[in-house]
CSV table of C-alpha atoms in Angstrom, one decimal:
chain,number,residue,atom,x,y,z
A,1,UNK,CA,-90.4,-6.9,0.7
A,2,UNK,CA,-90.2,-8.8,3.4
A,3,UNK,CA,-93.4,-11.4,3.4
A,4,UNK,CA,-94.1,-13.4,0.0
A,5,UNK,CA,-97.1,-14.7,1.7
A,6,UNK,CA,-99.8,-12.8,1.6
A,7,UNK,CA,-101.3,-12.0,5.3
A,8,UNK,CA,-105.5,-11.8,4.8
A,9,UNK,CA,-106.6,-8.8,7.3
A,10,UNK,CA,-109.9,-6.8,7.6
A,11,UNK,CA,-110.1,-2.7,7.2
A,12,UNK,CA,-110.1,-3.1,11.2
A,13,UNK,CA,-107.3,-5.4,11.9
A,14,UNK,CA,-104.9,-3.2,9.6
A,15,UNK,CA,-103.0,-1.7,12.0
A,16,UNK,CA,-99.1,0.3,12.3
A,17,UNK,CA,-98.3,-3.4,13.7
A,18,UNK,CA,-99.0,-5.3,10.7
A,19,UNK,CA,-97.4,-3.2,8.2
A,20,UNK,CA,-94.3,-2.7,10.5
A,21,UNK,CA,-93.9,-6.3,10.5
A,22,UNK,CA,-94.8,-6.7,6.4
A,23,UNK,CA,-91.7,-4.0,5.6
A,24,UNK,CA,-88.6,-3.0,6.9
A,25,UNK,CA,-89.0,0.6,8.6
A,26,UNK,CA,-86.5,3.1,10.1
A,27,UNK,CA,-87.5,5.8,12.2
A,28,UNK,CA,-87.4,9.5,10.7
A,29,UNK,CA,-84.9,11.4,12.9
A,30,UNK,CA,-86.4,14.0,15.1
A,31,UNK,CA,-90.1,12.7,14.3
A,32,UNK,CA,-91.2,10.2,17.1
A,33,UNK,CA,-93.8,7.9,16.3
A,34,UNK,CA,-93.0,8.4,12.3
A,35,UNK,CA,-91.0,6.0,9.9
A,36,UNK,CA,-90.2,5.6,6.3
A,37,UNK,CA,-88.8,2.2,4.0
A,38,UNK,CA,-85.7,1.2,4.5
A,39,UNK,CA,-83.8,0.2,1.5
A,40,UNK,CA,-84.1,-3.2,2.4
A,41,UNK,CA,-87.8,-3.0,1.4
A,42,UNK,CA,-86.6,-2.1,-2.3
A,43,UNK,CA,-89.6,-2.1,-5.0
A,44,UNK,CA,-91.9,-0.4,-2.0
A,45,UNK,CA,-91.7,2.9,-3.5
A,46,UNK,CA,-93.3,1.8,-6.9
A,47,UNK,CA,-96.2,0.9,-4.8
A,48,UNK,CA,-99.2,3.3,-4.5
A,49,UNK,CA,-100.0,3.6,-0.6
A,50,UNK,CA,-103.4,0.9,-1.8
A,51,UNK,CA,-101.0,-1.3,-3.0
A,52,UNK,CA,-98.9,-1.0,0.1
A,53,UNK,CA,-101.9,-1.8,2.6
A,54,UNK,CA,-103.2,-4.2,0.3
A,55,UNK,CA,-105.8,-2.9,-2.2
A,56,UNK,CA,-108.3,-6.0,-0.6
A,57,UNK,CA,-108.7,-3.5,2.7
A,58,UNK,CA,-110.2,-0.6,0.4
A,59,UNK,CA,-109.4,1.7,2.9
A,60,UNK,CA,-110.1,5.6,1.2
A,61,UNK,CA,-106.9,7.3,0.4
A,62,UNK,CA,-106.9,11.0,0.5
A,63,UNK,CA,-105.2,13.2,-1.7
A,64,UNK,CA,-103.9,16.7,-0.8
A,65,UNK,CA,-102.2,19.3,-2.6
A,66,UNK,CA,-100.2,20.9,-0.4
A,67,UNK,CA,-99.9,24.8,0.0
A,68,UNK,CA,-96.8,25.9,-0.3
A,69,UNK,CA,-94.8,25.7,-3.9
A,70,UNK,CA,-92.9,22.7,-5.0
A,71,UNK,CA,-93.9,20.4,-2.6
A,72,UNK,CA,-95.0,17.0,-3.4
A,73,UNK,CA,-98.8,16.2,-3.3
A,74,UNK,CA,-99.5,13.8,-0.8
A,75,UNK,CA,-101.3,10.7,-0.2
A,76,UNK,CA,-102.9,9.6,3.4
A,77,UNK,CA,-104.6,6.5,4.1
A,78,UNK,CA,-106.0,6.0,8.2
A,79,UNK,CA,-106.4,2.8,9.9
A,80,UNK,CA,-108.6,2.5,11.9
A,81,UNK,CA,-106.9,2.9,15.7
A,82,UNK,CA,-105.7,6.4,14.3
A,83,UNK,CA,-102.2,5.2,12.4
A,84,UNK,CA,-101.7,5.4,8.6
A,85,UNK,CA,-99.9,6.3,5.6
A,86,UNK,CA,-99.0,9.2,4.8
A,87,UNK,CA,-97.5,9.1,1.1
A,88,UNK,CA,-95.4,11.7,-0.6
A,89,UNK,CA,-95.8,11.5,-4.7
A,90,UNK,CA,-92.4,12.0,-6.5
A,91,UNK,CA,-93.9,13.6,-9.5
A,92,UNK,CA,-90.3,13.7,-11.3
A,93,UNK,CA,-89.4,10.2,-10.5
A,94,UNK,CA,-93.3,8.9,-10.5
A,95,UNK,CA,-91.8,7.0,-6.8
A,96,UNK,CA,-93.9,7.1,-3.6
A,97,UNK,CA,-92.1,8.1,-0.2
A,98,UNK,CA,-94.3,5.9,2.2
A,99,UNK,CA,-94.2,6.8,5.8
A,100,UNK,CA,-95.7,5.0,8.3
A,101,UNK,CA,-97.7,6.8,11.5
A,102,UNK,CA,-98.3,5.9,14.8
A,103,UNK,CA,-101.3,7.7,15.9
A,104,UNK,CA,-99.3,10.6,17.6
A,105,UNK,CA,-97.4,10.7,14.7
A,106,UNK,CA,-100.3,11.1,12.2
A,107,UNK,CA,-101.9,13.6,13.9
A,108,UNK,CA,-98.8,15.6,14.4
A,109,UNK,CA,-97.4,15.4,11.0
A,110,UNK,CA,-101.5,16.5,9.5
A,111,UNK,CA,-101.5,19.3,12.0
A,112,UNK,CA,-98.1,20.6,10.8
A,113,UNK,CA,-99.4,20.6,7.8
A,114,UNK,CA,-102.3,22.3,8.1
A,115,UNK,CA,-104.3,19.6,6.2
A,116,UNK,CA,-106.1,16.6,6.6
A,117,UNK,CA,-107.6,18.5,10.3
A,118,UNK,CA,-111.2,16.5,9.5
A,119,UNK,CA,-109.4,13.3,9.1
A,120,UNK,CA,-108.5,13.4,12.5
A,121,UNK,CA,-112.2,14.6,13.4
A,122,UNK,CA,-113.6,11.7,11.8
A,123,UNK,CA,-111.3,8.9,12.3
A,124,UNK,CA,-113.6,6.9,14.9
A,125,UNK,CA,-116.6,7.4,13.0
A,126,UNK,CA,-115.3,5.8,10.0
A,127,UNK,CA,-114.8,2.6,11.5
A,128,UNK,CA,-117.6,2.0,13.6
């Protein structure tokens, strides 16, 4: 990880921005707007997506089981602009896949999907 100092921010000042600057990130291919670790961030995908953000924010993560067989449950954590985390759980491994979301991104990936819909509806409401 890329910061050994650790950066004090509020549940409304964590933003895409400040964990794109805390890790190093890679855009997924074909997914605009949607980015996982790079290897250069090694030891990130021990972390749960709390541990990630930074348990102090106590921002409510998610869970969601998805429908179709052998997929991995999932893990989704908003900020408060409409970005997050969106973390897939390795249950073989116990390793989290962390991707990051722009707001467009988010909202695509949940809609694909087909979960998470009244995240998306209640977004502003949560950080008023």
């Amino acid at each position: 990880m890329e910061n050994a100092v650790a950066i004090s921010t509020s549940p409304k000042e964590l933003t895409f921005a400040f964990l794109f600057s805390k890790y190093h990130w890679k855009e997924i291919a074909n997914c605009p707007g949607r980015y996982t670790l790079t290897k250069e961030s090694a030891g990130a995908d021990q972390l749960t997506p709390s541990e990630l953000v930074g348990e102090q924010h106590q921002l409510p993560t998610h869970q969601f089981q998805p429908k179709k067989e052998r997929r991995d449950p999932l893990l989704v954590i908003m900020f408060p602009g409409g970005d997050g985390i969106i973390t897939y759980v390795k249950q073989e491994s116990g390793r989290y896949v962390h991707t990051l979301n722009t707001p467009s991104g988010m909202e695509r990936k949940l809609r694909a999907m087909d979960i998470g819909v009244h995240l998306l509806e209640e977004r502003t409401s949560e950080f008023e």
